[in-house]
Amino acid sequence: MAGPSLMDSLFQRSVDDIIKGIRLSPPGTESTFIAKSLDEIRREIKSTDPQTKATALHKLTYLHSLHGADMSWAAFHSVELSSSSAHSHKRIAFLAASLSFNPSTTEVILLLTHQLRKDLSSSNVHEVSLALSTLSSICNPDLARDLTPELFTLLSSSKIFVRKKAIAAVLRVFEQYPDAVLVCFKRVVENLENGDMGVLSAVVGLFCELTEKDPKSYLPLAPEFYKILVDCRNNWVLIKVIKIFAKLAPLEPRLGKRVVEPICEHMGRTGAKSLAFECVRTIVTSLSDHDSAVKLAVGKLREFLLDDDPNLKYLGLQALAIVARTNMWAVLENKELVVKALSDVDVNIKLEALRLVMCMVSEDNIMEICRILISHALKSDPEFCNEILDFILLTCGRNFYEVIFDFDWYVSFLGEMARIPHCQKGSEIESQLVDIGMRVKDARLQLVHVARDLVIDPALLGNPFIHGVLAAAAWVSGEYIELSRNPFEIMEALLQPRTSLLTPSVRAVYIQSAFKVIIFCLNSYLKLNGDDPSYPSESTYSDVKSDYPGRFETVASQLLSDTEPDNPNMVVKHGQKPSVSSKMHHLTLESLVALVNLVETNLGPLAGSNEVEVQERASNVLGLIKLIKPKLLGCLDTREGDKANGELKASEMVELIFGAFSEDLGPVSLNAQERVPVPDGLVLKENLRDLEEICGDIELPLSTSFSLVKLQTMDATSNLEHHSKEEFEPSTESTSLLAEHRKRHGLYYLPAENAGIISNDYPPAHDPKDKASDETEDLVKLTEQSLVIKKKPNQAKSRPVVVKLDDGEGFKVAAKAPEFKADLISGAVQEVLLGNEATTSSSRRKSSKKSSKRREMDESNVGVPESKNEIVKADMPEIGFSSSGRRKHHGHGKERKHRSSGKDKVHDHKDKQKSEHGHGKHKSRQRADGALAAQSPVIPDFLL
Amino acid sequence: MIRFILLQNRQGKTRLAKYYIPLEESEKHKVEYEVHRLVVNRDPKFTNFVEFRTHKVIYRRYAGLFFSLCVDITDNELAYLESIHLFVEILDHFFSNVCELDLVFNFHKVYLILDEFILAGSCKKQARSYDIRCRRNHRENGELEKQE
């Protein structure tokens, strides 16, 4: 080995050679060069010569950190080299370790423990600092545990340079090994009193991180933090301390009162924007109930907003968004600045401004704001345009359109949005259009107008992004065709040639809507021409009812009350609008035949479509036409001559289908399915349990909505299974087939734990396609529960009724057990700070004795943590008090006079202590207070 | 807390990467790629802060190099922005007129300086205020040179 080693060290390539080599290698050959170098390194790194090894490791580290080469295999070599006596070798080894070791997966980390311990106790500060840096990046629980004693020593090192590093590194150790808190915490707290800015900054930074995770445990330290807040002039430290108070203040209102004043002072005094912003942010997030402070903060924010620096503007807007939650006036005051920011060049700023604008929305200004936003949307790039649309749709649709008063306007506005060239929010507009149709009866007329304009425009069909909107428009035109001025026009629109550009699912909706239109026309014709008495609308429903007696008896009244407004609607329209009645007039037989022919020619080819949905729906319509057409033609030929009883049949069918269609669709709660009782004789559960055994490992997606068709399939399958199970013993072959089937069509199966409560009665209301999938069954679909429509009686004067279901609509949120994982660090911190709080007072005395003993041992800082032990009992009052005490020293005694004599005794004792320890005044007073509080179980409120 | 610091050039080549949270190698590469995508096309007139997953990236561009710090969402943006500048000034002083090649050839020194600057995710050297230009930190470099 000696030979090659010598050769290696003589001719070994250096890091610079490697870097140059990579830079010089022609493009594309870098990886081969790196691979070659890695081979070299693998050889060299095994060398016994530390110099060769170090260079090899150095090269490897370079390739790893900048070229992503794997170096996990070299972990042991780093450990080996780390024990080298040469500082430069050690540095290379530790650098490699800190960059490449993964605390949880690198096994050799523990081999470093000894070396790290040695270096941490070294007298050379550079070695110590190197070890600390390495420890902080590769720390795992074992390392943390083993090295805690060394770290504890370093925390009070006389060398500032080392001490601050130790403080920073201790955070990692606490995280990995919470028990270290018990050992080190006191020392860390002591450093809060250190005069050196570096140390102070490190320790405050440490507490800032700790408080972030669990503020409550650090409340007892508030006096120390307060002192820093008042005394310190270093911006960085102040920012961190203010951050700590932002976390603590919400927990203790009295603390807020204390700190608000100094924070405001800093905000007014400082020239540093970072500090000023931190003050502002803290005031608006944590001290928002202090009005004067908020006013000051908003004033400062305005300066930020007016600044040219985009960073400040952005932060100003961000802070304003926080203020908006509690103090809306602040946003309104800066309205013009916010609106101006909408046209900023930076998308970050624009988004913040948009968020703020949407905060301002109320019933009164929604129209104005939407107008402004749309004009911005038209001007801006597609991405931001859609962002705006998204926000508008979200805000307007929030909580069942609570900000919308004028639905006619909103519906037209939705139509307008769909026409914006960059609009990609088709699906959201689609669901809102349908949703409003179902929920807001008064908006339907306008909705039909808007839908007509959308459907009729051939240009829109070419834009795939708004196909969803068109589907909704088509559905609306079909569903509410009776409100339309001209059904013929709608029909032409629905069948226009460019509909071939639509996706099959949308096309299916178009065809279904056409179906509804034709049924409507036929029915109107029959009603007009016919003998009014023989076709009263009630008969339709009684027919229907007799078909499904069981289900409808209970619903009947509701159903009637629901449908009544519809029919009268038409009647009223007859009277009110000449256009509507005229529509009825030119509904002649000829026009009807023309209409039927139009449908037939257009849909004929589609009966052979490849798409199942399209084909099926087209066939439905064609089937009806086939039935109806001869009658119509016959009618045309012979006029009123001989009405065959065949026609009667056809008309009856038209009636029936019309009846099915004219039932009002309401919104269906997503939870509705669960409330349906299991029909008798449906033994779904057992089969499913079997299935679970068979394929329990398959995770099934829980579909929130599925179409009726699928459900039926499922029912059929499960029934089938059921039968087969009863009749034959299920053979293994069939079960495996079943499992296979389930695997492939998992969606159609119910998840096993869903207890098999299913019904085929609830198509999701939002999906227009589902309605189309069943004609007569539509009637069955809404059972009592879903029809219990809650109409808020006194919702608003002018605002149309928005139907909401009585139970919480929307997704049923699985009750998540708020599993609070106890933070181990804070547990330990509390243990240190609270000490034996829970124990009796006798043991407390013992502990304080212990503490005093310890105080003797520990000279530098007099038992601060012990004093904390007790102070916590007194809790916040103490904090506020002692912090105030520092400044109002004289008022102190007076306040105390309110207390009982027993306490006064302690007070005296405390005063004595104070005079004795001039130096540790602050702490000893706390101690006394704590002891005092320990005596009184009820915490006195010293501040109030 | 600082989650990671990245130095990347305009082509997305990483010149320095230090993570203060354990991440898988593959995840690191993904992060580097994403951060580069986030910052590279931003106009100088834009803000220096971008949201990144659940954190935010504070970046600053010096010639062709992007210095990106990923910090918690609640951290003070302006203060970290200033510490980036301080870091660059330290580098500039140490290498006297630092350029990308200096960082490449002296990557280990850059890591050392970085370790002096940030430890366990917190800045040890404090930047001056946002609008006051910070002075060079001679002491720091003295220490480093001693180590050399």
PDB file of N, CA and C in Angstrom, chain A residues 411 430 433-434 436-438 443-457 468-496 499 506 509-521 566 583 658 661-662 665 768 771:
ATOM      1  N   VAL A 411     -76.073  37.081 -12.051  1.00  0.00           N
ATOM      2  CA  VAL A 411     -76.173  36.072 -13.095  1.00  0.00           C
ATOM      3  C   VAL A 411     -75.650  36.627 -14.421  1.00  0.00           C
ATOM      4  N   GLU A 430     -69.693  27.371 -14.053  1.00  0.00           N
ATOM      5  CA  GLU A 430     -70.699  26.341 -14.346  1.00  0.00           C
ATOM      6  C   GLU A 430     -71.455  25.942 -13.083  1.00  0.00           C
ATOM      7  N   LEU A 433     -73.702  28.735 -11.792  1.00  0.00           N
ATOM      8  CA  LEU A 433     -74.909  28.956 -12.590  1.00  0.00           C
ATOM      9  C   LEU A 433     -75.978  27.921 -12.239  1.00  0.00           C
ATOM     10  N   VAL A 434     -75.579  26.674 -12.195  1.00  0.00           N
ATOM     11  CA  VAL A 434     -76.534  25.614 -11.902  1.00  0.00           C
ATOM     12  C   VAL A 434     -77.054  25.758 -10.476  1.00  0.00           C
ATOM     13  N   ILE A 436     -77.236  28.430  -8.593  1.00  0.00           N
ATOM     14  CA  ILE A 436     -78.167  29.547  -8.438  1.00  0.00           C
ATOM     15  C   ILE A 436     -79.519  29.164  -9.023  1.00  0.00           C
ATOM     16  N   GLY A 437     -79.494  28.475 -10.168  1.00  0.00           N
ATOM     17  CA  GLY A 437     -80.744  28.031 -10.763  1.00  0.00           C
ATOM     18  C   GLY A 437     -81.572  27.220  -9.783  1.00  0.00           C
ATOM     19  N   MET A 438     -80.907  26.367  -9.043  1.00  0.00           N
ATOM     20  CA  MET A 438     -81.647  25.504  -8.134  1.00  0.00           C
ATOM     21  C   MET A 438     -82.032  26.212  -6.845  1.00  0.00           C
ATOM     22  N   ALA A 443     -84.205  34.231  -9.494  1.00  0.00           N
ATOM     23  CA  ALA A 443     -83.176  34.593 -10.467  1.00  0.00           C
ATOM     24  C   ALA A 443     -83.312  33.810 -11.759  1.00  0.00           C
ATOM     25  N   ARG A 444     -84.267  32.877 -11.798  1.00  0.00           N
ATOM     26  CA  ARG A 444     -84.294  31.958 -12.934  1.00  0.00           C
ATOM     27  C   ARG A 444     -84.589  32.637 -14.265  1.00  0.00           C
ATOM     28  N   LEU A 445     -85.478  33.632 -14.213  1.00  0.00           N
ATOM     29  CA  LEU A 445     -85.842  34.285 -15.466  1.00  0.00           C
ATOM     30  C   LEU A 445     -84.603  34.896 -16.107  1.00  0.00           C
ATOM     31  N   GLN A 446     -83.874  35.644 -15.285  1.00  0.00           N
ATOM     32  CA  GLN A 446     -82.660  36.273 -15.791  1.00  0.00           C
ATOM     33  C   GLN A 446     -81.640  35.207 -16.192  1.00  0.00           C
ATOM     34  N   LEU A 447     -81.616  34.164 -15.407  1.00  0.00           N
ATOM     35  CA  LEU A 447     -80.675  33.077 -15.675  1.00  0.00           C
ATOM     36  C   LEU A 447     -80.934  32.483 -17.054  1.00  0.00           C
ATOM     37  N   VAL A 448     -82.196  32.328 -17.368  1.00  0.00           N
ATOM     38  CA  VAL A 448     -82.542  31.765 -18.665  1.00  0.00           C
ATOM     39  C   VAL A 448     -82.116  32.714 -19.791  1.00  0.00           C
ATOM     40  N   HIS A 449     -82.260  34.014 -19.555  1.00  0.00           N
ATOM     41  CA  HIS A 449     -81.815  34.972 -20.573  1.00  0.00           C
ATOM     42  C   HIS A 449     -80.322  34.859 -20.800  1.00  0.00           C
ATOM     43  N   VAL A 450     -79.598  34.815 -19.665  1.00  0.00           N
ATOM     44  CA  VAL A 450     -78.140  34.730 -19.768  1.00  0.00           C
ATOM     45  C   VAL A 450     -77.740  33.436 -20.466  1.00  0.00           C
ATOM     46  N   ALA A 451     -78.405  32.362 -20.074  1.00  0.00           N
ATOM     47  CA  ALA A 451     -78.087  31.065 -20.662  1.00  0.00           C
ATOM     48  C   ALA A 451     -78.371  31.078 -22.160  1.00  0.00           C
ATOM     49  N   ARG A 452     -79.475  31.719 -22.529  1.00  0.00           N
ATOM     50  CA  ARG A 452     -79.818  31.786 -23.952  1.00  0.00           C
ATOM     51  C   ARG A 452     -78.703  32.485 -24.718  1.00  0.00           C
ATOM     52  N   ASP A 453     -78.248  33.625 -24.178  1.00  0.00           N
ATOM     53  CA  ASP A 453     -77.202  34.369 -24.867  1.00  0.00           C
ATOM     54  C   ASP A 453     -75.932  33.541 -25.018  1.00  0.00           C
ATOM     55  N   LEU A 454     -75.667  32.741 -24.005  1.00  0.00           N
ATOM     56  CA  LEU A 454     -74.451  31.926 -24.061  1.00  0.00           C
ATOM     57  C   LEU A 454     -74.595  30.792 -25.063  1.00  0.00           C
ATOM     58  N   VAL A 455     -75.757  30.144 -25.004  1.00  0.00           N
ATOM     59  CA  VAL A 455     -75.938  28.959 -25.847  1.00  0.00           C
ATOM     60  C   VAL A 455     -76.009  29.336 -27.312  1.00  0.00           C
ATOM     61  N   ILE A 456     -76.581  30.510 -27.547  1.00  0.00           N
ATOM     62  CA  ILE A 456     -76.878  30.874 -28.921  1.00  0.00           C
ATOM     63  C   ILE A 456     -75.646  31.377 -29.661  1.00  0.00           C
ATOM     64  N   ASP A 457     -74.615  31.748 -28.900  1.00  0.00           N
ATOM     65  CA  ASP A 457     -73.442  32.358 -29.527  1.00  0.00           C
ATOM     66  C   ASP A 457     -72.515  31.282 -30.072  1.00  0.00           C
ATOM     67  N   GLY A 468     -67.639  24.077 -19.901  1.00  0.00           N
ATOM     68  CA  GLY A 468     -68.392  23.848 -18.669  1.00  0.00           C
ATOM     69  C   GLY A 468     -69.516  24.850 -18.520  1.00  0.00           C
ATOM     70  N   VAL A 469     -69.203  26.115 -18.807  1.00  0.00           N
ATOM     71  CA  VAL A 469     -70.213  27.154 -18.706  1.00  0.00           C
ATOM     72  C   VAL A 469     -71.343  26.871 -19.687  1.00  0.00           C
ATOM     73  N   LEU A 470     -70.965  26.436 -20.871  1.00  0.00           N
ATOM     74  CA  LEU A 470     -71.992  26.141 -21.873  1.00  0.00           C
ATOM     75  C   LEU A 470     -72.875  24.977 -21.421  1.00  0.00           C
ATOM     76  N   ALA A 471     -72.248  24.009 -20.775  1.00  0.00           N
ATOM     77  CA  ALA A 471     -73.043  22.889 -20.264  1.00  0.00           C
ATOM     78  C   ALA A 471     -74.071  23.399 -19.273  1.00  0.00           C
ATOM     79  N   ALA A 472     -73.607  24.289 -18.403  1.00  0.00           N
ATOM     80  CA  ALA A 472     -74.538  24.844 -17.423  1.00  0.00           C
ATOM     81  C   ALA A 472     -75.633  25.639 -18.124  1.00  0.00           C
ATOM     82  N   ALA A 473     -75.230  26.426 -19.119  1.00  0.00           N
ATOM     83  CA  ALA A 473     -76.218  27.230 -19.832  1.00  0.00           C
ATOM     84  C   ALA A 473     -77.239  26.336 -20.526  1.00  0.00           C
ATOM     85  N   ALA A 474     -76.750  25.263 -21.133  1.00  0.00           N
ATOM     86  CA  ALA A 474     -77.658  24.345 -21.813  1.00  0.00           C
ATOM     87  C   ALA A 474     -78.599  23.693 -20.816  1.00  0.00           C
ATOM     88  N   TRP A 475     -78.034  23.326 -19.698  1.00  0.00           N
ATOM     89  CA  TRP A 475     -78.875  22.683 -18.682  1.00  0.00           C
ATOM     90  C   TRP A 475     -79.946  23.641 -18.204  1.00  0.00           C
ATOM     91  N   VAL A 476     -79.559  24.892 -17.955  1.00  0.00           N
ATOM     92  CA  VAL A 476     -80.509  25.901 -17.491  1.00  0.00           C
ATOM     93  C   VAL A 476     -81.590  26.111 -18.538  1.00  0.00           C
ATOM     94  N   SER A 477     -81.183  26.211 -19.809  1.00  0.00           N
ATOM     95  CA  SER A 477     -82.194  26.447 -20.836  1.00  0.00           C
ATOM     96  C   SER A 477     -83.156  25.288 -20.929  1.00  0.00           C
ATOM     97  N   GLY A 478     -82.674  24.089 -20.739  1.00  0.00           N
ATOM     98  CA  GLY A 478     -83.577  22.950 -20.803  1.00  0.00           C
ATOM     99  C   GLY A 478     -84.451  22.856 -19.573  1.00  0.00           C
ATOM    100  N   GLU A 479     -83.842  23.026 -18.436  1.00  0.00           N
ATOM    101  CA  GLU A 479     -84.561  22.833 -17.187  1.00  0.00           C
ATOM    102  C   GLU A 479     -85.639  23.890 -16.989  1.00  0.00           C
ATOM    103  N   TYR A 480     -85.323  25.113 -17.328  1.00  0.00           N
ATOM    104  CA  TYR A 480     -86.290  26.193 -17.111  1.00  0.00           C
ATOM    105  C   TYR A 480     -86.840  26.712 -18.430  1.00  0.00           C
ATOM    106  N   ILE A 481     -87.079  25.787 -19.353  1.00  0.00           N
ATOM    107  CA  ILE A 481     -87.513  26.186 -20.694  1.00  0.00           C
ATOM    108  C   ILE A 481     -88.829  26.957 -20.654  1.00  0.00           C
ATOM    109  N   GLU A 482     -89.643  26.687 -19.635  1.00  0.00           N
ATOM    110  CA  GLU A 482     -90.937  27.364 -19.588  1.00  0.00           C
ATOM    111  C   GLU A 482     -90.770  28.870 -19.381  1.00  0.00           C
ATOM    112  N   LEU A 483     -89.601  29.295 -18.942  1.00  0.00           N
ATOM    113  CA  LEU A 483     -89.377  30.727 -18.756  1.00  0.00           C
ATOM    114  C   LEU A 483     -88.798  31.377 -20.003  1.00  0.00           C
ATOM    115  N   SER A 484     -88.524  30.563 -20.975  1.00  0.00           N
ATOM    116  CA  SER A 484     -87.868  31.091 -22.163  1.00  0.00           C
ATOM    117  C   SER A 484     -88.871  31.782 -23.074  1.00  0.00           C
ATOM    118  N   ARG A 485     -88.403  32.804 -23.767  1.00  0.00           N
ATOM    119  CA  ARG A 485     -89.294  33.528 -24.682  1.00  0.00           C
ATOM    120  C   ARG A 485     -89.547  32.704 -25.922  1.00  0.00           C
ATOM    121  N   ASN A 486     -88.544  32.027 -26.345  1.00  0.00           N
ATOM    122  CA  ASN A 486     -88.680  31.338 -27.621  1.00  0.00           C
ATOM    123  C   ASN A 486     -87.985  29.980 -27.580  1.00  0.00           C
ATOM    124  N   PRO A 487     -88.744  28.938 -27.265  1.00  0.00           N
ATOM    125  CA  PRO A 487     -88.137  27.604 -27.179  1.00  0.00           C
ATOM    126  C   PRO A 487     -87.530  27.143 -28.497  1.00  0.00           C
ATOM    127  N   PHE A 488     -88.089  27.598 -29.587  1.00  0.00           N
ATOM    128  CA  PHE A 488     -87.592  27.156 -30.899  1.00  0.00           C
ATOM    129  C   PHE A 488     -86.173  27.638 -31.120  1.00  0.00           C
ATOM    130  N   GLU A 489     -85.984  28.883 -30.704  1.00  0.00           N
ATOM    131  CA  GLU A 489     -84.660  29.475 -30.832  1.00  0.00           C
ATOM    132  C   GLU A 489     -83.645  28.692 -29.996  1.00  0.00           C
ATOM    133  N   ILE A 490     -84.065  28.336 -28.796  1.00  0.00           N
ATOM    134  CA  ILE A 490     -83.180  27.572 -27.917  1.00  0.00           C
ATOM    135  C   ILE A 490     -82.839  26.237 -28.563  1.00  0.00           C
ATOM    136  N   MET A 491     -83.876  25.633 -29.117  1.00  0.00           N
ATOM    137  CA  MET A 491     -83.666  24.334 -29.729  1.00  0.00           C
ATOM    138  C   MET A 491     -82.655  24.428 -30.862  1.00  0.00           C
ATOM    139  N   GLU A 492     -82.806  25.482 -31.668  1.00  0.00           N
ATOM    140  CA  GLU A 492     -81.844  25.647 -32.767  1.00  0.00           C
ATOM    141  C   GLU A 492     -80.439  25.827 -32.227  1.00  0.00           C
ATOM    142  N   ALA A 493     -80.364  26.593 -31.149  1.00  0.00           N
ATOM    143  CA  ALA A 493     -79.048  26.833 -30.563  1.00  0.00           C
ATOM    144  C   ALA A 493     -78.440  25.537 -30.041  1.00  0.00           C
ATOM    145  N   LEU A 494     -79.294  24.723 -29.431  1.00  0.00           N
ATOM    146  CA  LEU A 494     -78.780  23.486 -28.843  1.00  0.00           C
ATOM    147  C   LEU A 494     -78.320  22.492 -29.900  1.00  0.00           C
ATOM    148  N   LEU A 495     -78.876  22.637 -31.097  1.00  0.00           N
ATOM    149  CA  LEU A 495     -78.553  21.672 -32.139  1.00  0.00           C
ATOM    150  C   LEU A 495     -77.632  22.235 -33.201  1.00  0.00           C
ATOM    151  N   GLN A 496     -77.120  23.453 -32.979  1.00  0.00           N
ATOM    152  CA  GLN A 496     -76.312  24.062 -34.043  1.00  0.00           C
ATOM    153  C   GLN A 496     -75.102  23.184 -34.351  1.00  0.00           C
ATOM    154  N   THR A 499     -71.875  22.457 -32.311  1.00  0.00           N
ATOM    155  CA  THR A 499     -71.860  21.695 -31.053  1.00  0.00           C
ATOM    156  C   THR A 499     -70.977  20.459 -31.176  1.00  0.00           C
ATOM    157  N   VAL A 506     -70.414  17.275 -22.361  1.00  0.00           N
ATOM    158  CA  VAL A 506     -71.176  18.510 -22.523  1.00  0.00           C
ATOM    159  C   VAL A 506     -72.241  18.320 -23.596  1.00  0.00           C
ATOM    160  N   VAL A 509     -75.290  16.801 -22.345  1.00  0.00           N
ATOM    161  CA  VAL A 509     -76.164  17.760 -21.677  1.00  0.00           C
ATOM    162  C   VAL A 509     -76.989  18.530 -22.701  1.00  0.00           C
ATOM    163  N   TYR A 510     -76.343  18.905 -23.776  1.00  0.00           N
ATOM    164  CA  TYR A 510     -77.064  19.616 -24.844  1.00  0.00           C
ATOM    165  C   TYR A 510     -78.231  18.779 -25.342  1.00  0.00           C
ATOM    166  N   ILE A 511     -77.965  17.514 -25.592  1.00  0.00           N
ATOM    167  CA  ILE A 511     -79.017  16.654 -26.151  1.00  0.00           C
ATOM    168  C   ILE A 511     -80.143  16.476 -25.141  1.00  0.00           C
ATOM    169  N   GLN A 512     -79.753  16.288 -23.916  1.00  0.00           N
ATOM    170  CA  GLN A 512     -80.768  16.124 -22.889  1.00  0.00           C
ATOM    171  C   GLN A 512     -81.624  17.379 -22.783  1.00  0.00           C
ATOM    172  N   SER A 513     -80.979  18.536 -22.882  1.00  0.00           N
ATOM    173  CA  SER A 513     -81.745  19.776 -22.824  1.00  0.00           C
ATOM    174  C   SER A 513     -82.685  19.882 -24.016  1.00  0.00           C
ATOM    175  N   ALA A 514     -82.183  19.453 -25.156  1.00  0.00           N
ATOM    176  CA  ALA A 514     -83.046  19.451 -26.342  1.00  0.00           C
ATOM    177  C   ALA A 514     -84.261  18.561 -26.113  1.00  0.00           C
ATOM    178  N   PHE A 515     -84.030  17.462 -25.453  1.00  0.00           N
ATOM    179  CA  PHE A 515     -85.103  16.539 -25.096  1.00  0.00           C
ATOM    180  C   PHE A 515     -86.154  17.264 -24.267  1.00  0.00           C
ATOM    181  N   LYS A 516     -85.677  17.997 -23.277  1.00  0.00           N
ATOM    182  CA  LYS A 516     -86.608  18.714 -22.420  1.00  0.00           C
ATOM    183  C   LYS A 516     -87.392  19.744 -23.201  1.00  0.00           C
ATOM    184  N   VAL A 517     -86.698  20.418 -24.105  1.00  0.00           N
ATOM    185  CA  VAL A 517     -87.366  21.461 -24.877  1.00  0.00           C
ATOM    186  C   VAL A 517     -88.464  20.851 -25.739  1.00  0.00           C
ATOM    187  N   ILE A 518     -88.128  19.745 -26.361  1.00  0.00           N
ATOM    188  CA  ILE A 518     -89.133  19.162 -27.271  1.00  0.00           C
ATOM    189  C   ILE A 518     -90.327  18.644 -26.479  1.00  0.00           C
ATOM    190  N   ILE A 519     -90.058  18.076 -25.359  1.00  0.00           N
ATOM    191  CA  ILE A 519     -91.158  17.609 -24.512  1.00  0.00           C
ATOM    192  C   ILE A 519     -92.026  18.784 -24.101  1.00  0.00           C
ATOM    193  N   PHE A 520     -91.350  19.885 -23.751  1.00  0.00           N
ATOM    194  CA  PHE A 520     -92.099  21.058 -23.335  1.00  0.00           C
ATOM    195  C   PHE A 520     -92.991  21.555 -24.459  1.00  0.00           C
ATOM    196  N   CYS A 521     -92.435  21.604 -25.665  1.00  0.00           N
ATOM    197  CA  CYS A 521     -93.210  22.114 -26.795  1.00  0.00           C
ATOM    198  C   CYS A 521     -94.397  21.201 -27.089  1.00  0.00           C
ATOM    199  N   ASP A 566     -94.443  26.890 -10.246  1.00  0.00           N
ATOM    200  CA  ASP A 566     -93.996  26.770 -11.619  1.00  0.00           C
ATOM    201  C   ASP A 566     -95.129  26.892 -12.609  1.00  0.00           C
ATOM    202  N   LYS A 583     -95.779  33.435 -28.062  1.00  0.00           N
ATOM    203  CA  LYS A 583     -95.007  32.222 -28.297  1.00  0.00           C
ATOM    204  C   LYS A 583     -95.941  31.024 -28.390  1.00  0.00           C
ATOM    205  N   PHE A 658     -93.101  14.974 -19.302  1.00  0.00           N
ATOM    206  CA  PHE A 658     -93.118  16.380 -18.937  1.00  0.00           C
ATOM    207  C   PHE A 658     -93.254  16.532 -17.427  1.00  0.00           C
ATOM    208  N   PHE A 661     -90.052  15.989 -15.876  1.00  0.00           N
ATOM    209  CA  PHE A 661     -89.106  17.086 -16.050  1.00  0.00           C
ATOM    210  C   PHE A 661     -89.486  18.332 -15.264  1.00  0.00           C
ATOM    211  N   SER A 662     -90.771  18.511 -15.087  1.00  0.00           N
ATOM    212  CA  SER A 662     -91.150  19.793 -14.516  1.00  0.00           C
ATOM    213  C   SER A 662     -91.048  19.808 -13.007  1.00  0.00           C
ATOM    214  N   LEU A 665     -86.002  20.902  -9.240  1.00  0.00           N
ATOM    215  CA  LEU A 665     -84.819  20.285  -8.653  1.00  0.00           C
ATOM    216  C   LEU A 665     -84.278  21.182  -7.561  1.00  0.00           C
ATOM    217  N   PRO A 768     -75.548  18.338 -13.817  1.00  0.00           N
ATOM    218  CA  PRO A 768     -76.706  18.307 -14.692  1.00  0.00           C
ATOM    219  C   PRO A 768     -76.831  16.995 -15.462  1.00  0.00           C
ATOM    220  N   LYS A 771     -79.139  14.280 -13.985  1.00  0.00           N
ATOM    221  CA  LYS A 771     -80.567  14.437 -14.125  1.00  0.00           C
ATOM    222  C   LYS A 771     -81.026  13.754 -15.394  1.00  0.00           C
TER     223      LYS A 771
END
